[in-house]
Amino acid sequence: WSFAMPSDYNGGTVTAVFYWLASGTSTNSVVWGCAGRCFGDAETLDQAFGSEVTVSDAHTATADQVLISAATAAITLGGTPAASEHCQIKVSRDPANGSDTLAASALLLEVRITYTRA
């Protein structure tokens, strides 16, 4: 998704927290990933994202409960991030990761992005 960075964003790293649920009853985990890029005035959109950062979160064995992951480690956004710039975020689930063992669909509800203010 895309959004404008707030005018008080300091240009540093961000973190992501994932809100999700699954319909199964397993206690296995999913691995969520997040990467992003900022674009200033007159920059071309076809640019590389920063490196993806992942976090693992376990299901509770109760179907359809809202689950909230821990925050990712620091995510460095691609480009030259600055206040008020256009930002694109890419979120993924990594089922090929050995820590992603949930054999069910994980339904992403929302993602909270946290940043440092100037």
Tab-separated table of C-alpha atoms in Angstrom:
chain	number	residue	atom	x	y	z
A	1	TRP	CA	0.000	0.000	0.000
A	2	SER	CA	1.025	3.622	-0.371
A	3	PHE	CA	0.762	6.650	1.882
A	4	ALA	CA	2.503	9.937	2.584
A	5	MET	CA	4.965	9.900	5.469
A	6	PRO	CA	3.932	12.328	8.205
A	7	SER	CA	5.494	15.793	8.243
A	8	ASP	CA	7.194	14.993	11.579
A	9	TYR	CA	8.845	11.727	10.397
A	10	ASN	CA	12.604	11.888	11.062
A	11	GLY	CA	13.714	9.797	8.051
A	12	GLY	CA	14.904	6.848	10.138
A	13	THR	CA	13.927	3.200	10.358
A	14	VAL	CA	10.388	1.982	11.000
A	15	THR	CA	8.907	-1.136	12.607
A	16	ALA	CA	5.806	-3.167	11.773
A	17	VAL	CA	3.322	-5.049	13.967
A	18	PHE	CA	0.938	-7.510	12.299
A	19	TYR	CA	-2.687	-8.055	13.360
A	20	TRP	CA	-3.995	-11.359	12.019
A	21	LEU	CA	-6.128	-14.446	12.580
A	22	ALA	CA	-6.445	-18.048	11.403
A	23	SER	CA	-9.464	-20.333	11.291
A	24	GLY	CA	-7.530	-23.424	12.399
A	25	THR	CA	-6.729	-24.690	15.887
A	26	SER	CA	-2.978	-25.232	15.550
A	27	THR	CA	-0.407	-23.567	17.807
A	28	ASN	CA	2.076	-23.304	14.930
A	29	SER	CA	3.598	-20.039	13.755
A	30	VAL	CA	3.532	-17.757	10.735
A	31	VAL	CA	6.350	-15.526	9.493
A	32	TRP	CA	5.320	-12.047	8.349
A	33	GLY	CA	7.647	-9.800	6.363
A	34	CYS	CA	7.700	-6.094	5.621
A	35	ALA	CA	9.777	-3.892	3.306
A	36	GLY	CA	9.320	-0.356	2.054
A	37	ARG	CA	10.594	2.533	-0.012
A	38	CYS	CA	10.187	6.300	0.082
A	39	PHE	CA	10.049	8.563	-2.966
A	40	GLY	CA	10.773	12.260	-3.091
A	41	ASP	CA	9.554	14.781	-5.635
A	42	ALA	CA	10.250	13.765	-9.266
A	43	GLU	CA	11.593	10.264	-8.377
A	44	THR	CA	10.766	7.291	-10.615
A	45	LEU	CA	8.481	4.703	-9.006
A	46	ASP	CA	10.296	1.680	-10.459
A	47	GLN	CA	12.896	1.429	-7.693
A	48	ALA	CA	14.042	-1.319	-5.308
A	49	PHE	CA	12.489	-1.666	-1.872
A	50	GLY	CA	14.697	-1.838	1.212
A	51	SER	CA	15.511	-5.248	2.700
A	52	GLU	CA	12.576	-7.228	4.050
A	53	VAL	CA	12.486	-7.762	7.824
A	54	THR	CA	10.451	-10.625	9.284
A	55	VAL	CA	8.811	-11.560	12.561
A	56	SER	CA	7.341	-14.905	13.651
A	57	ASP	CA	4.093	-15.155	15.616
A	58	ALA	CA	2.361	-18.265	17.013
A	59	HIS	CA	-1.320	-19.081	16.713
A	60	THR	CA	-3.189	-19.664	19.994
A	61	ALA	CA	-5.062	-22.851	18.963
A	62	THR	CA	-8.407	-21.022	19.131
A	63	ALA	CA	-9.937	-20.228	15.763
A	64	ASP	CA	-10.689	-16.662	14.701
A	65	GLN	CA	-8.932	-14.855	17.545
A	66	VAL	CA	-7.208	-11.565	16.775
A	67	LEU	CA	-3.467	-12.135	17.134
A	68	ILE	CA	-0.909	-9.340	17.460
A	69	SER	CA	2.728	-10.013	16.617
A	70	ALA	CA	5.740	-8.478	18.279
A	71	ALA	CA	7.278	-5.564	16.408
A	72	THR	CA	9.796	-6.367	13.705
A	73	ALA	CA	13.393	-5.337	14.093
A	74	ALA	CA	14.231	-2.006	12.463
A	75	ILE	CA	13.176	-1.774	8.806
A	76	THR	CA	15.349	0.446	6.617
A	77	LEU	CA	13.203	1.962	3.896
A	78	GLY	CA	14.693	2.157	0.411
A	79	GLY	CA	15.422	5.521	-1.177
A	80	THR	CA	16.282	8.532	0.910
A	81	PRO	CA	13.404	8.593	3.412
A	82	ALA	CA	12.295	12.006	4.619
A	83	ALA	CA	9.255	13.733	6.085
A	84	SER	CA	6.211	14.104	3.812
A	85	GLU	CA	7.535	11.746	1.118
A	86	HIS	CA	5.452	9.161	-0.744
A	87	CYS	CA	6.015	5.724	0.818
A	88	GLN	CA	5.178	2.241	-0.435
A	89	ILE	CA	5.035	-0.740	1.928
A	90	LYS	CA	5.108	-4.398	0.858
A	91	VAL	CA	3.911	-7.097	3.274
A	92	SER	CA	4.301	-10.837	2.795
A	93	ARG	CA	3.958	-14.187	4.502
A	94	ASP	CA	6.982	-16.457	4.062
A	95	PRO	CA	5.695	-20.065	4.103
A	96	ALA	CA	9.081	-21.295	2.811
A	97	ASN	CA	10.726	-20.073	6.038
A	98	GLY	CA	11.369	-23.002	8.386
A	99	SER	CA	9.730	-21.068	11.243
A	100	ASP	CA	6.436	-20.728	9.301
A	101	THR	CA	4.733	-23.976	10.288
A	102	LEU	CA	1.039	-22.984	10.310
A	103	ALA	CA	-0.680	-25.294	7.808
A	104	ALA	CA	-3.642	-22.958	7.376
A	105	SER	CA	-4.455	-19.599	5.871
A	106	ALA	CA	-3.308	-16.662	7.962
A	107	LEU	CA	-5.634	-13.728	7.396
A	108	LEU	CA	-3.921	-10.358	7.724
A	109	LEU	CA	-6.211	-7.766	9.305
A	110	GLU	CA	-3.911	-4.766	9.493
A	111	VAL	CA	-0.338	-3.586	9.993
A	112	ARG	CA	0.821	-0.863	12.369
A	113	ILE	CA	3.883	1.064	11.210
A	114	THR	CA	5.834	2.898	13.910
A	115	TYR	CA	8.405	5.616	13.202
A	116	THR	CA	10.415	8.172	15.153
A	117	ARG	CA	9.311	11.789	15.121
A	118	ALA	CA	11.688	14.635	14.454
